[in-house]
Structures are given as structure tokens and as C-alpha cells.
Tab-separated table of C-alpha atoms and ligand atoms in Angstrom:
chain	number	residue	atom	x	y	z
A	107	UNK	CA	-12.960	-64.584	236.414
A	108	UNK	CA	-11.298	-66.760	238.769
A	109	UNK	CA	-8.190	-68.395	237.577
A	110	UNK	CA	-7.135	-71.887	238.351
A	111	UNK	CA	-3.780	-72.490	240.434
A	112	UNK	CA	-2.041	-74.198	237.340
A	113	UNK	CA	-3.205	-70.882	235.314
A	114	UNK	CA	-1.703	-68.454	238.074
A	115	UNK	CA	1.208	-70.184	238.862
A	116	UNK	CA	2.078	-69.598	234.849
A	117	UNK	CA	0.695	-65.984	234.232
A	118	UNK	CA	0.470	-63.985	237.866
A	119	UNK	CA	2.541	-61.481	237.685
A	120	UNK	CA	4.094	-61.624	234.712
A	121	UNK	CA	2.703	-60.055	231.173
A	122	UNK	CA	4.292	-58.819	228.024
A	123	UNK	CA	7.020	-56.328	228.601
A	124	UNK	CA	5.427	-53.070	227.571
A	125	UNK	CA	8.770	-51.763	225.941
A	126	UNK	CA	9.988	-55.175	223.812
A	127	UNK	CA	6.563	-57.102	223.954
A	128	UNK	CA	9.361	-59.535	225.343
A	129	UNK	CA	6.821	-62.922	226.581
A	130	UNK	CA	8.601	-64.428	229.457
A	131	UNK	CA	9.906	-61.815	232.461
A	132	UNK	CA	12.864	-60.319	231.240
A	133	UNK	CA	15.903	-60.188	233.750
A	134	UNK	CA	16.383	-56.688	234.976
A	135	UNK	CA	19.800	-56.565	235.379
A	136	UNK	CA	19.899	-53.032	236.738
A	137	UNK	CA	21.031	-51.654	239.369
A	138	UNK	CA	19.258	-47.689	239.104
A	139	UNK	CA	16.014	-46.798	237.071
A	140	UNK	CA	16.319	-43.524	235.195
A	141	UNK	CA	13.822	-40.477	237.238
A	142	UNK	CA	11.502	-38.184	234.714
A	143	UNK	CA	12.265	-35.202	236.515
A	144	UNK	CA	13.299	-33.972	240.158
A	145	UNK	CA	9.448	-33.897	241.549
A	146	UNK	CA	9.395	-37.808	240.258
A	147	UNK	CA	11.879	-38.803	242.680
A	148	UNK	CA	11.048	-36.853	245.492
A	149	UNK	CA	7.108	-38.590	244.849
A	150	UNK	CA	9.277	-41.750	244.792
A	151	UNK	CA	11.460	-41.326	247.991
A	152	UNK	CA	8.392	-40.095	249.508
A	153	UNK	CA	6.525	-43.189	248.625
A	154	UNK	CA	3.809	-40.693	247.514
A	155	UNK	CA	4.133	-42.615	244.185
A	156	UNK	CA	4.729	-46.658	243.326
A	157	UNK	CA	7.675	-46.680	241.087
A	158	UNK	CA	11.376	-48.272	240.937
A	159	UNK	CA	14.295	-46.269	242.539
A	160	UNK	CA	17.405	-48.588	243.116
A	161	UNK	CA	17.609	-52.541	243.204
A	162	UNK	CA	18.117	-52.906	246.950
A	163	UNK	CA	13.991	-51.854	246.990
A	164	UNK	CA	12.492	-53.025	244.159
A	165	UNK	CA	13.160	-54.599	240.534
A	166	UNK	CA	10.712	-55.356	238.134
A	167	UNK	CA	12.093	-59.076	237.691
A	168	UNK	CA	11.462	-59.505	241.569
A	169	UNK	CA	8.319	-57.502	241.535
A	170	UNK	CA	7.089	-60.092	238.872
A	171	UNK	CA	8.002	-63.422	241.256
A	172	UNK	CA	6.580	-61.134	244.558
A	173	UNK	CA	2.612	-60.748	242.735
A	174	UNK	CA	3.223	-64.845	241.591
A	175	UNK	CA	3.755	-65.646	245.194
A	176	UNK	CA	1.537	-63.341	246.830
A	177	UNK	CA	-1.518	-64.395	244.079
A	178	UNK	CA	-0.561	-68.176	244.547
A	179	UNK	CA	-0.652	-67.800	248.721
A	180	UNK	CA	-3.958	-65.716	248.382
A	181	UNK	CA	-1.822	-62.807	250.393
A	182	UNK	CA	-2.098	-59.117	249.691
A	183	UNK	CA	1.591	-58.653	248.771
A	184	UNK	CA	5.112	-60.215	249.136
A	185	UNK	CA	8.584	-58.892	249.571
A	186	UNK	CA	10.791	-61.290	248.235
A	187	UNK	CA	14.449	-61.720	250.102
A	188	UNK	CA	17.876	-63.216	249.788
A	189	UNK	CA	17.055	-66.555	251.862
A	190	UNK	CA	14.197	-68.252	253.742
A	191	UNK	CA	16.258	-67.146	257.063
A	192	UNK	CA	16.341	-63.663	255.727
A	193	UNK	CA	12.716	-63.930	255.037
A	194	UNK	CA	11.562	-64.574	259.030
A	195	UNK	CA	13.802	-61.812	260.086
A	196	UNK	CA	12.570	-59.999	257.671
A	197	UNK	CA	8.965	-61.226	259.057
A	198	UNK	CA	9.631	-60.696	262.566
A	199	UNK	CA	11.120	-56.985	262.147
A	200	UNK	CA	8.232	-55.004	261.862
A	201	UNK	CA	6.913	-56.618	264.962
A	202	UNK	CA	9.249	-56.998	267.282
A	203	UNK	CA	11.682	-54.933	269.751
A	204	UNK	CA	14.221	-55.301	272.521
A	205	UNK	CA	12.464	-57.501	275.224
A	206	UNK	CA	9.403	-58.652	272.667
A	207	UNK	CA	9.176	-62.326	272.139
A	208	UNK	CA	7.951	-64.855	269.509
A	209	UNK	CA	6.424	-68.263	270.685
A	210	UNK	CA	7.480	-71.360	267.908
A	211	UNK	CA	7.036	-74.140	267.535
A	212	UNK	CA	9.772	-77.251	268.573
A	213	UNK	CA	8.814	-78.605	264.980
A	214	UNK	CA	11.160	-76.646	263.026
A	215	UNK	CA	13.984	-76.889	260.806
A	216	UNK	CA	16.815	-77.370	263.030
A	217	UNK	CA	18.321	-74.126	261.037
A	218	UNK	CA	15.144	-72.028	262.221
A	219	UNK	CA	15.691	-73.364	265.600
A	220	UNK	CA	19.224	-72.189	265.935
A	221	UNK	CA	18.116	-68.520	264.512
A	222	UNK	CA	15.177	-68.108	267.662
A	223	UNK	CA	16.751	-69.928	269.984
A	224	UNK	CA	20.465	-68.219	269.512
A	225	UNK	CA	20.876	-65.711	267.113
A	226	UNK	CA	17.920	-63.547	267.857
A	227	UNK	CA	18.856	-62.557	270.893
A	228	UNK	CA	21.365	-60.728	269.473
A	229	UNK	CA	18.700	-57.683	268.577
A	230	UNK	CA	17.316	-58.339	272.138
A	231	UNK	CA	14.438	-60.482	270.961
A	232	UNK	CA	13.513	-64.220	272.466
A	233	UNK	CA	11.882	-67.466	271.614
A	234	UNK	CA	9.401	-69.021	273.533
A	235	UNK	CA	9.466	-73.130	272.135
A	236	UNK	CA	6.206	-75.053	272.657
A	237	UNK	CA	4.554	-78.194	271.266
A	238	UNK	CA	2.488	-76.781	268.701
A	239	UNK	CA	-0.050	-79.369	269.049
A	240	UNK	CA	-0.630	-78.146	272.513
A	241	UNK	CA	-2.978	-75.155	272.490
A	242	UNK	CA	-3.107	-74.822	276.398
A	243	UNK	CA	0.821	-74.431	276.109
A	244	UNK	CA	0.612	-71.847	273.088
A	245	UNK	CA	-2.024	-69.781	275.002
A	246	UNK	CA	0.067	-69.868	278.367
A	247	UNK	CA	3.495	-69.479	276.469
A	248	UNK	CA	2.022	-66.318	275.345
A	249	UNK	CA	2.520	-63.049	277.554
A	250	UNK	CA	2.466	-58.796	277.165
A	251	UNK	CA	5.651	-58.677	275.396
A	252	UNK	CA	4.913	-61.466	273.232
A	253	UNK	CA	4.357	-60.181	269.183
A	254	UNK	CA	3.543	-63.563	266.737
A	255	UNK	CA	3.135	-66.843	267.015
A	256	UNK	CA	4.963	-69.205	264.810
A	257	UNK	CA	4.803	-73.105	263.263
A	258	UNK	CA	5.892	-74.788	259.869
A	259	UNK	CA	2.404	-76.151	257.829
A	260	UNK	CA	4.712	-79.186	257.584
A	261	UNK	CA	7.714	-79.075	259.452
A	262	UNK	CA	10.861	-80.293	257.803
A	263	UNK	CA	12.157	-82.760	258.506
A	264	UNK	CA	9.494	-85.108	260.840
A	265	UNK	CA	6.210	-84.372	258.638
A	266	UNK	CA	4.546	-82.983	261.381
A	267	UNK	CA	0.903	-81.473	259.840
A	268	UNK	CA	0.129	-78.258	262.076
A	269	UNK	CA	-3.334	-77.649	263.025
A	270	UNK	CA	-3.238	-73.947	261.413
A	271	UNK	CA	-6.683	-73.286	262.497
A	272	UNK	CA	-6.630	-74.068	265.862
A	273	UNK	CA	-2.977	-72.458	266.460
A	274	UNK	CA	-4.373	-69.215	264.725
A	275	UNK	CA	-7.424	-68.927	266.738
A	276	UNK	CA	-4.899	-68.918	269.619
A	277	UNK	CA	-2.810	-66.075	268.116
A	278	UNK	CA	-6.225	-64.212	266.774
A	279	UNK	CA	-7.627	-64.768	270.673
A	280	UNK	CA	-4.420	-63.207	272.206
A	281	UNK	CA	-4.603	-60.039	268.872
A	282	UNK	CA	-1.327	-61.773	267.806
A	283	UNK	CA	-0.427	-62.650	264.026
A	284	UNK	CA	0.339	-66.020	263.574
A	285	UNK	CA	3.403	-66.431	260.832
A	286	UNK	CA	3.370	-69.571	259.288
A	287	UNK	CA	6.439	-71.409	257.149
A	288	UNK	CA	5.155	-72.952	254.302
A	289	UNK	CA	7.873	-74.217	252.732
A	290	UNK	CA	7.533	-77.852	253.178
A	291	UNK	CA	3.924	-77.405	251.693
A	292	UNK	CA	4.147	-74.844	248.711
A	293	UNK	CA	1.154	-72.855	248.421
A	294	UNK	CA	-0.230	-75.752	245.929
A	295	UNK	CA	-0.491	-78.477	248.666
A	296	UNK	CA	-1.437	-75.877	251.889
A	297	UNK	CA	-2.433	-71.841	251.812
A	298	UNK	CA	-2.109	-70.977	255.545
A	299	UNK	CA	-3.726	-67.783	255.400
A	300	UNK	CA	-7.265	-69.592	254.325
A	301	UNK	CA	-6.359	-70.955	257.597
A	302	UNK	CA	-5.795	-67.976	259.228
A	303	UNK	CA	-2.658	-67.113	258.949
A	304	UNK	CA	-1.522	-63.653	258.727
A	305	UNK	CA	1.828	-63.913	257.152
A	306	UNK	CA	3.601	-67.085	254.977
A	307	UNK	CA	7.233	-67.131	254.856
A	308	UNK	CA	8.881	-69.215	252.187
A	309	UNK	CA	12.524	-70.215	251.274
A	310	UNK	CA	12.406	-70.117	247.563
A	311	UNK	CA	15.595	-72.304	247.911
A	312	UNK	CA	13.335	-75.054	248.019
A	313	UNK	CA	10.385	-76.623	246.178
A	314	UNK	CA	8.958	-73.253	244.710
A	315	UNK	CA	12.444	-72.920	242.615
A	316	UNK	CA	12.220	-76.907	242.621
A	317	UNK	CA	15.621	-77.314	241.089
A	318	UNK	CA	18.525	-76.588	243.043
A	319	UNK	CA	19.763	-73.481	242.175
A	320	UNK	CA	18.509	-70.570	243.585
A	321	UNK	CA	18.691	-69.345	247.419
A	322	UNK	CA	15.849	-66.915	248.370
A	323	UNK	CA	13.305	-66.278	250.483
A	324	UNK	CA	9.432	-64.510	250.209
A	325	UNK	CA	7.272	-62.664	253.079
A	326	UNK	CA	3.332	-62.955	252.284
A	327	UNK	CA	1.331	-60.819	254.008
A	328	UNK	CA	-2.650	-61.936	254.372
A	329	UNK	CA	-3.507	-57.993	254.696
A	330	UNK	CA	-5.906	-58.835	257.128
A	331	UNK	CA	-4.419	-58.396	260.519
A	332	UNK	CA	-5.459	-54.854	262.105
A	333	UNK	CA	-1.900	-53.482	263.107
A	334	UNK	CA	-3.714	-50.399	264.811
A	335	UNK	CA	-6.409	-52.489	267.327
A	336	UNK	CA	-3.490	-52.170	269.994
A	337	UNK	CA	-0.902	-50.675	270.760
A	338	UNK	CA	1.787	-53.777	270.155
A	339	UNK	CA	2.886	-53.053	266.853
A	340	UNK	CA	4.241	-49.238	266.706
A	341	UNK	CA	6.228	-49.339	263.520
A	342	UNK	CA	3.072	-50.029	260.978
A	343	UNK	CA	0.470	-48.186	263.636
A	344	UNK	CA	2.696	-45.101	264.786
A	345	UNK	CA	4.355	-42.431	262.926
A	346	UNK	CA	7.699	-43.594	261.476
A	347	UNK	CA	10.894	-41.217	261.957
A	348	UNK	CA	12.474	-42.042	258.966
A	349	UNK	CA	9.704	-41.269	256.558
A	350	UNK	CA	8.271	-37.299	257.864
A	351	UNK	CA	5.846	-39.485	260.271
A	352	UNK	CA	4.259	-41.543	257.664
A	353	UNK	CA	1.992	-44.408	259.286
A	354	UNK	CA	1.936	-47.306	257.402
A	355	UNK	CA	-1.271	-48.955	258.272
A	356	UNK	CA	-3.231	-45.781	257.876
A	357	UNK	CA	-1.744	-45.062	254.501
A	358	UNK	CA	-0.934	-48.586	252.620
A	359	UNK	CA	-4.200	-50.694	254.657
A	360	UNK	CA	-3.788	-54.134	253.463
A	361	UNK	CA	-0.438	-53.646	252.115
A	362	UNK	CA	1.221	-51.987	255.143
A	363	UNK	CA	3.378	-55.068	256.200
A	364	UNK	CA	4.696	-54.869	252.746
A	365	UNK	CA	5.453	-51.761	252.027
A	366	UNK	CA	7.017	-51.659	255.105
A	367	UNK	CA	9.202	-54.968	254.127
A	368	UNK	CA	10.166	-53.014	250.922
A	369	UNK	CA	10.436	-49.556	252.555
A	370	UNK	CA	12.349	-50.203	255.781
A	371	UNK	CA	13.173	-53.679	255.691
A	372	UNK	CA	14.563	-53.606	252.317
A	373	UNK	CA	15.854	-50.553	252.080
A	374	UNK	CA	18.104	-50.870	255.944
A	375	UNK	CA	18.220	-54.382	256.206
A	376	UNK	CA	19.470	-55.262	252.874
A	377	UNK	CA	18.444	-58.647	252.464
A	378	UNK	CA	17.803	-58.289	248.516
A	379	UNK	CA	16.773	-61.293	246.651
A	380	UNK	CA	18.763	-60.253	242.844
A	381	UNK	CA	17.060	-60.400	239.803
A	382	UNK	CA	18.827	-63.591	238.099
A	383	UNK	CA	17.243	-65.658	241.164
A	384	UNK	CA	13.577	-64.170	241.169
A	385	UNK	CA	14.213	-65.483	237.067
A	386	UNK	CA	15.397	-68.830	238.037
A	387	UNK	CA	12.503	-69.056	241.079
A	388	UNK	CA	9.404	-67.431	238.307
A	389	UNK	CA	10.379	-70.528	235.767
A	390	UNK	CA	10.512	-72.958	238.522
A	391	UNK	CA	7.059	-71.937	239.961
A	392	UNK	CA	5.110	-72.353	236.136
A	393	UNK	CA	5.649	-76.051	237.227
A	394	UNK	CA	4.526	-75.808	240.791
A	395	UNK	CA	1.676	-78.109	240.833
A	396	UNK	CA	3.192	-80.620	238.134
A	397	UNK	CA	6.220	-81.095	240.454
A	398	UNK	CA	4.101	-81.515	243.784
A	399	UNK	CA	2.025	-84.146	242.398
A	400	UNK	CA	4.849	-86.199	241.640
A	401	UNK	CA	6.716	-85.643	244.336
A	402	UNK	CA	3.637	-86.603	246.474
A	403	UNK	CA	3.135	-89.885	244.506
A	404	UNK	CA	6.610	-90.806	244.248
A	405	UNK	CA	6.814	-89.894	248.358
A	406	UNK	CA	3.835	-91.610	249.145
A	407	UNK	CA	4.925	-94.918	246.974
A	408	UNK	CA	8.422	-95.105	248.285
A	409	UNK	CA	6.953	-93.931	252.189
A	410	UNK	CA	4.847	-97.139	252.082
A	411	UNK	CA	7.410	-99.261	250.854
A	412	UNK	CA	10.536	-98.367	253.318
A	413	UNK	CA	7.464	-98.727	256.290
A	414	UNK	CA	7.309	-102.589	255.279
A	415	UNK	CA	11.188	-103.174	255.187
A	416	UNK	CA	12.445	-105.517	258.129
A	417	UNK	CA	15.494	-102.818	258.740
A	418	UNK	CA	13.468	-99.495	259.179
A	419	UNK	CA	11.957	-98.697	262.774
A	420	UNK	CA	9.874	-95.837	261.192
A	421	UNK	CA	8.210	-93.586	258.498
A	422	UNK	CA	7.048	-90.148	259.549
A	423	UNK	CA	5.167	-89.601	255.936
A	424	UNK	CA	1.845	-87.747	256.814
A	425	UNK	CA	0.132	-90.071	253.659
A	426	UNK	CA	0.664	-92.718	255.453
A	427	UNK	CA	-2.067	-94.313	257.413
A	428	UNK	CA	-0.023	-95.235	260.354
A	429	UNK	CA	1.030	-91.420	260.631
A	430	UNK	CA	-0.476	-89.367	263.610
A	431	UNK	CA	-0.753	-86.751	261.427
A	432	UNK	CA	-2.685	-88.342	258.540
A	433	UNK	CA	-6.485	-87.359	259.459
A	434	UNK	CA	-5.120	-83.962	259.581
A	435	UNK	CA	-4.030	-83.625	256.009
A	436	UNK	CA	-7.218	-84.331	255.093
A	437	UNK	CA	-8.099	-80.954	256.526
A	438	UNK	CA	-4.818	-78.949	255.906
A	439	UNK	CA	-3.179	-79.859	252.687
A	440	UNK	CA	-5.306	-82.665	251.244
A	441	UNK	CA	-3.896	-82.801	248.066
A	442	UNK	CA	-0.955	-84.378	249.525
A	443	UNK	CA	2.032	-84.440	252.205
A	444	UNK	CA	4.782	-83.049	250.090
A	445	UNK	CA	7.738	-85.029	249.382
A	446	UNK	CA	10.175	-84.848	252.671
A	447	UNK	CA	9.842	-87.438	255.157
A	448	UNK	CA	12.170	-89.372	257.848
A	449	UNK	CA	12.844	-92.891	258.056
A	450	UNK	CA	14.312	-94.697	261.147
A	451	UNK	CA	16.380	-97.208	260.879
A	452	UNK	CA	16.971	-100.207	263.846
A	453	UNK	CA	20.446	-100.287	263.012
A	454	UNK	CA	20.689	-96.190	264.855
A	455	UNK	CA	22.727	-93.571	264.098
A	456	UNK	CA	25.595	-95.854	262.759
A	457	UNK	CA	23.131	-97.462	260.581
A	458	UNK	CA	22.039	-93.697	258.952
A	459	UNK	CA	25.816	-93.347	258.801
A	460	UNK	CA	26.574	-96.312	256.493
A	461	UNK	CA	22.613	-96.114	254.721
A	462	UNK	CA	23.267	-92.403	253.748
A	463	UNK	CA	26.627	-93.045	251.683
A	464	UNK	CA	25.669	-96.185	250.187
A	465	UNK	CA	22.929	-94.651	248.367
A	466	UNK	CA	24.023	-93.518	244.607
A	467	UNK	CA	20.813	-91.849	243.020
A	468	UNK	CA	20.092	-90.254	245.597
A	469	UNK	CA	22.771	-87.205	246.518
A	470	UNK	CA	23.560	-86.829	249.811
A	471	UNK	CA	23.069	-82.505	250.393
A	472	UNK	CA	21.734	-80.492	252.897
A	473	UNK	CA	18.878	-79.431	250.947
A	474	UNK	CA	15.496	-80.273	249.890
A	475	UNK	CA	12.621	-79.901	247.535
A	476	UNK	CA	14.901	-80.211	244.974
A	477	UNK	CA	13.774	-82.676	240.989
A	478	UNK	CA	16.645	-84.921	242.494
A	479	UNK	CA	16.106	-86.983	245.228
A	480	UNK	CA	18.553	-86.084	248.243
A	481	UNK	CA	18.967	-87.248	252.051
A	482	UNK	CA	20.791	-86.306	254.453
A	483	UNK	CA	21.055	-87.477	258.438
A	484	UNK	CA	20.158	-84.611	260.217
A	485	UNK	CA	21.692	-85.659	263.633
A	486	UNK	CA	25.050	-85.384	262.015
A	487	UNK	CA	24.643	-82.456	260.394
A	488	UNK	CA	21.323	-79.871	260.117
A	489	UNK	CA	20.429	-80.365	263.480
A	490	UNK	CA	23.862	-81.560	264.907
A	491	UNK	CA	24.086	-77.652	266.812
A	492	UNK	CA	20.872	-78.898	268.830
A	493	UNK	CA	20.891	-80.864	271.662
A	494	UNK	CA	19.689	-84.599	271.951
A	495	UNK	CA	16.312	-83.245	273.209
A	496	UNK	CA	15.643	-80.434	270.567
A	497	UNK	CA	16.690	-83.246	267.959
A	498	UNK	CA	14.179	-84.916	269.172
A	499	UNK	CA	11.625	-82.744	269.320
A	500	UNK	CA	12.214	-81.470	265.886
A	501	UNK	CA	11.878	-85.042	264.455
A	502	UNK	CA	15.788	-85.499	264.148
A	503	UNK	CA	16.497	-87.914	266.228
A	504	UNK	CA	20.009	-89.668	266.115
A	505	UNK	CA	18.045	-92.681	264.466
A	506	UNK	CA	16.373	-90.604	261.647
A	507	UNK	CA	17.870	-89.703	258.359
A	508	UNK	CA	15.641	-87.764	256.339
A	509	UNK	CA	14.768	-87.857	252.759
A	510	UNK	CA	13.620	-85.221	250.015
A	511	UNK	CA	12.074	-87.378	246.875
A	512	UNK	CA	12.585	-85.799	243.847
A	513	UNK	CA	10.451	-86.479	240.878
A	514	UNK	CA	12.517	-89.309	239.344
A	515	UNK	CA	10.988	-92.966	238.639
A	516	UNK	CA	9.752	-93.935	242.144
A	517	UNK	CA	10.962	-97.734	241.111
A	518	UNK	CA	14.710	-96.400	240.349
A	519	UNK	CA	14.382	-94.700	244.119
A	520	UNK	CA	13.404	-97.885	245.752
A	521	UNK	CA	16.312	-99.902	244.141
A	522	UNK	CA	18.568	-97.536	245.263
A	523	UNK	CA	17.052	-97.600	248.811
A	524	UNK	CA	17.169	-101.556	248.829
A	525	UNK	CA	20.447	-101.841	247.973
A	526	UNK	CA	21.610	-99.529	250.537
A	527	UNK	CA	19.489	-100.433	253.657
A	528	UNK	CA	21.220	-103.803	252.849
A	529	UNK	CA	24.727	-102.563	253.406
A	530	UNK	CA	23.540	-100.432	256.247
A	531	UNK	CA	23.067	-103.860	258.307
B	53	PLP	N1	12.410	-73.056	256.411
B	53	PLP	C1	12.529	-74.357	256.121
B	53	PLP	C2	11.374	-75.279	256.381
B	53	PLP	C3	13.724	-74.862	255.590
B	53	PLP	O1	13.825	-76.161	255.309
B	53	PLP	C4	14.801	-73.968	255.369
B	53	PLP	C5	16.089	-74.460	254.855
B	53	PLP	O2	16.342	-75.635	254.787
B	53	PLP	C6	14.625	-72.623	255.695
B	53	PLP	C7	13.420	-72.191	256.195
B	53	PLP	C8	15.723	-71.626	255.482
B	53	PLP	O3	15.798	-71.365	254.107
B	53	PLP	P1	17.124	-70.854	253.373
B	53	PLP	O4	18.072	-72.020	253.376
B	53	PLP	O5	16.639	-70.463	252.009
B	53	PLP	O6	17.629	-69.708	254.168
């Protein structure tokens, strides 16, 4: 039988817990699980048999949220992690080395941009940025050291709408997986790997929690990329050291990325996501779909209204008509264009200045996806470490302030908005 989103996003993952008959996913609050006998645990640490060891690995309250998201994204597996950052490290690890590169997209979240354009070169690894609507650039960005390709479905915070196919028939062309961060969209509005995507990174921080109160991230891998057609990718095709020469893609197949993520990533990088948050995240996904619709309406309402106000320059909503994007979400997330947008305002970044702390339903945070509505002006803060030309090319212009609408009565949002725009001149 195939099951309906709204049915999976409730029950994947998740059944009765065989010792209490307890219905909703307990909490595993523990740190150590309890071995049968010596030859158990040496199965265990030899990952000759699936089982729970220590809470840096695995816990069956995370193992519960990593099926939900891997059944919702149509992947093969997820490893769930502390943070959406820590989740495209923890996506870019098995692949890359000292001297490798990754080729992203400029349309990111000014956060992501900071992490591949500074941080990452810490381990030795680089970015290459191009304009992911360029597939001549993506193709030519691409060289022998380069190991994935990367774009947001819909980047935060300009709206941009990535042409997933296209971009992973570049990656596919040059045997490359193409990683895709699908926060913005949530598997409900946009599943990247029916595009072709080979892995989805998420931060659970966001709309997939829904609520403010949990930071986290997921890896999804597609389990369809063929780690061992070249030599590029040595630590799921070759023997690894640290488990007696165990390869990982000739052992796990389709689940090689993630037992590697849980194996080494896990297990030396640490990232752990902790049981009380994969809770927190599992009850905010049973409302996935009722949140996105609302969000989308309330976004696509309010979107349409700001466009027709004398003081704002521009609205980068994808569900609007007048967006460049909007014949593509048709074809990549047609249910709808999430709920994050930026408006421009004539009066510049002064104007976003005054408009951002006039508003009083709306809080001002540097977050999004959140029931609340929030904003923020990403010049001044998200994006201030970029430069006026990376702002720019991440849709954060000095002009711009971006908004998140939450779920609340779109007519509430607008009154707040029109009062104001009014003091912002
Ligand atoms: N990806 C996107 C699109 C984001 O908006 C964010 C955070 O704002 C991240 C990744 C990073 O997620 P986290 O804050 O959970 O590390």
C-alpha cells in the first residue's frame, strides 16, 4: 500500500513501543544501551549487526525522526545532526579531502555562504560559487578535484526556485552527486531527489520542527548514486582503516552514505542531534503539510498585497506572477512557494531599519519557518559578514528585509505591515 504524505508524516517511523505499548515515541533519555553478551557487542562495534551502542551513534528517539525524514524525502536513510550547518559538513565529509572542491550556488543562506566560502578551508576543502541558473557555468566550474554540486530548492532568503533537474543532469553528466538544501521547501512542497538529487540536507531548526524550539539538522541520502563507478569517492568505495577494511558501498549498497554518517561521521565528528530535540522535531513534522499550506496561503496573500503598496520597490515571492521564478514552481514545488520571501522597500536600507522595529506581531529574530511570523533585515545582520556583491547575489541586498510568515490570520499580518511601512517613510 502506498501511504499518503499526511499519513507518513504522522506514522513513519514511529510504532508502539514494544516494551510499554507506549503510542507516541518515547524520549530515550539514555546515554548507553545494555549488551546481551560479549559476542553482541563485538557484532555491534563491528557493524556486523544493526543495534544501539552509545547515544553519540544512534538512539531510538532519533532513529524514529531519521526513517520520518528519510520516508517523507523518498531517501534510503537519514542521519540526523545537531544543526543544519552540522548537517552539510556532515554531507560533504564522506566526499571530500584536502584540495577537493564543492561548486554552490550564490543563492544561499548567507550563513551557508560564510561556511564554503571561509570556514571550509580550514579542512583544506574549497567552494567554487556560480549562478545556479547558469548550467554552462556549473559544467565549467566543475573540474578533477571537484566532489558535489550544491543549490537550495528555494534559497532563503530571495525565493529563488532552482531548476533541480537541469542542475542534476549537470552533476549526473560530470558522475558528481548533487546535494540539495531543502529547507526552505520541506519535503511536502519539493522532494529533490525525484529530481535527481542524491542527497537532501535539512535544518530541522526550521519549518520541519515549525515552532521555534529545536536546533538540528538531517542528511538524506537518495541511495542511488554509485560511489564505486570512479575512483572519486574512496571512503564509501575503498577499504576503511578504522573498521578491519570494511567497504561501505559494497557492504551497506543503498545505505552506504548513511551508515557511514552514523559510523564515522557520528561516531568522530560528534555532531549528535539529542533525543529531547528529535521529540520536539517528530511532533512538529505530524503537522507538516497542515502548516505549509497555511503558510503558503498566508505568504501568497500578504506577498500580493505588500507588491501593490506605493512604499515597497519589490516582492521576491515565487507565487507571485511577476516573479522570474514562478513558471518554475509549477514544475518544482507546485503545491506552493513556502512562506519566506523579501520585500524591498524605496525608502533603502534606512527604511528596513525603521520598517523592521516598528512591526509588533511580527518578532524581529534571525530565524525562520517558525508558527510566528518573524523578519529580519539581512544586510544588517545574516548576511552583514558578506560583501555588498555576495549580498546581492544571495538576494540580501541592503534594500531587502526578509520575512518568514507564520501561520497566524494573514489580515492581522497585513495590519501590522501597514502600520509599519507607514512609519518607515
Ligand atoms: N540552510 C538554510 C536554508 C537555513 O536557512 C539555515 C539557517 O538559517 C541553515 C541551513 C543552517 O541551519 P541551522 O541554523 O540549523 O544550523
Amino acid at each position: 500500500m502506498t501511504l499518503g504524505f499526511d499519513t507518513l508524516q504522522v506514522h513513519a517511523g514511529a510504532r508502539p513501543d514494544p516494551a510499554t505499548g507506549a503510542r507516541q515515541v518515547p524520549i530515550y533519555q539514555t546515554t548507553a544501551y545494555a549488551f546481551r553478551d560479549a559476542e553482541h557487542a563485538a557484532k555491534l562495534f563491528n557493524l556486523e549487526e544493526v543495534g544501539y551502542i552509545y547515544s553519540r551513534l544512534t538512539n531510538p528517539t532519533v532513529a524514529a525522526l531519521q526513517e520520518r525524514v528519510a520516508t517523507l524525502e523518498g531517501g534510503a536513510g537519514a542521519v540526523c545532526c545537531s544543526s543544519g550547518h552540522a548537517a552539510q559538513i556532515m554531507a560533504l565529509f564522506p566526499l571530500m579531502a584536502p584540495g577537493r572542491n564543492v561548486v554552490v550556488s550564490t543563492r544561499l543562506y548567507g550563513g551557508s555562504v560564510t561556511q564554503f566560502s571561509q570556514t571550509i578551508k580550514r579542512f583544506g576543502w574549497s567552494a567554487k560559487f556560480v549562478d545556479i541558473d547558469d548550467m554552462d557555468a556549473i559544467a565549467n566550474a566543475i573540474d578533477d578535484d571537484t566532489r558535489a554540486v550544491f543549490c537550495e530548492s528555494i534559497a532563503n532568503p530571495g525565493g529563488h526556485i532552482a531548476d533541480l533537474r537541469s542542475v542534476a543532469d549537470v552533476a549526473k553528466k560530470a558522475g558528481l552527486p548533487l546535494i540539495v538544501d531543502n529547507t526552505t521547501a520541506t519535503p511536502y512542497l519539493c522532494r529533490p531527489i525525484e529530481h535527481g538529487a542524491t542527497l537532501v540536507v535539512h535544518s530541522l531548526t526550521k519549518y520541519l520542527t515549525g515552532n521555534g524550539t529545536v536546533t538540528g539538522g538531517a542528511v538524506v541520502d537518495s541511495g542511488t548514486f554509485d560511489w564505486s563507478a570512479s575512483d572519486k569517492f574512496p571512503s564509501l568505495s575503498q577499504p576503511e582503516p578504522a573498521y578491519h577494511g570494511l567497504k561501505f558501498h559494497e557492504t551497506f549498497g543503498a545505505l552506504a552514505f548513511t551508515f557511514h554518517g552514523i559510523a564515522i561521521g557520528l561516531r568522530d565528528l560528534g555532531m549528535t542531534l539529542n533525543p529531547q530535540a528529535a521529540h520536539y522535531t517528530l511532533m512538529g513534522i505530524e503537522t507538516l503539510s497542515l502548516r505549509m499550506d497555511r503558510h503558503c496561503a498566508n505568504a501568497q496573500k500578504i506577498a500580493e498585497w505588500l507588491e501593490g503598496h506605493e512604499a515597497v520597490a519589490g516582492v521576491t515571492y515565487a507565487g507571485l506572477k511577476s516573479s522570474p521564478y514562478h513558471a518554475r514552481m509549477a514544475q518544482v514545488c507546485p503545491k506552493g512557494a513556502s512562506g519566506l520571501f523579501t520585500v524591498a522597500l524605496k525608502s533603502g536600507y534606512e527604511g528596513c531599519v525603521k520598517f523592521v522595529g516598528a512591526l509588533e506581531l511580527f518578532s524581529h529574530v534571525a530565524n525562520l519557518g517558525d508558527t510566528r511570523s518573524l523578519v529580519i533585515h539581512p544586510a544588517s545582520t545574516t548576511h552583514r559578514q558578506l560583501n555588498e556583491d555576495q549580498q546581492r547575489a544571495s538576494g540580501a541586498s541592503p534594500d531587502v528585509v526578509r520575512i518568514s510568515i507564520g501561520i497566524e490570520t494573514a489580515e492581522d499580518l497585513i495590519a501590522d505591515l501597514d502600520q509599519a511601512l507607514a512609519k518607515a517613510g
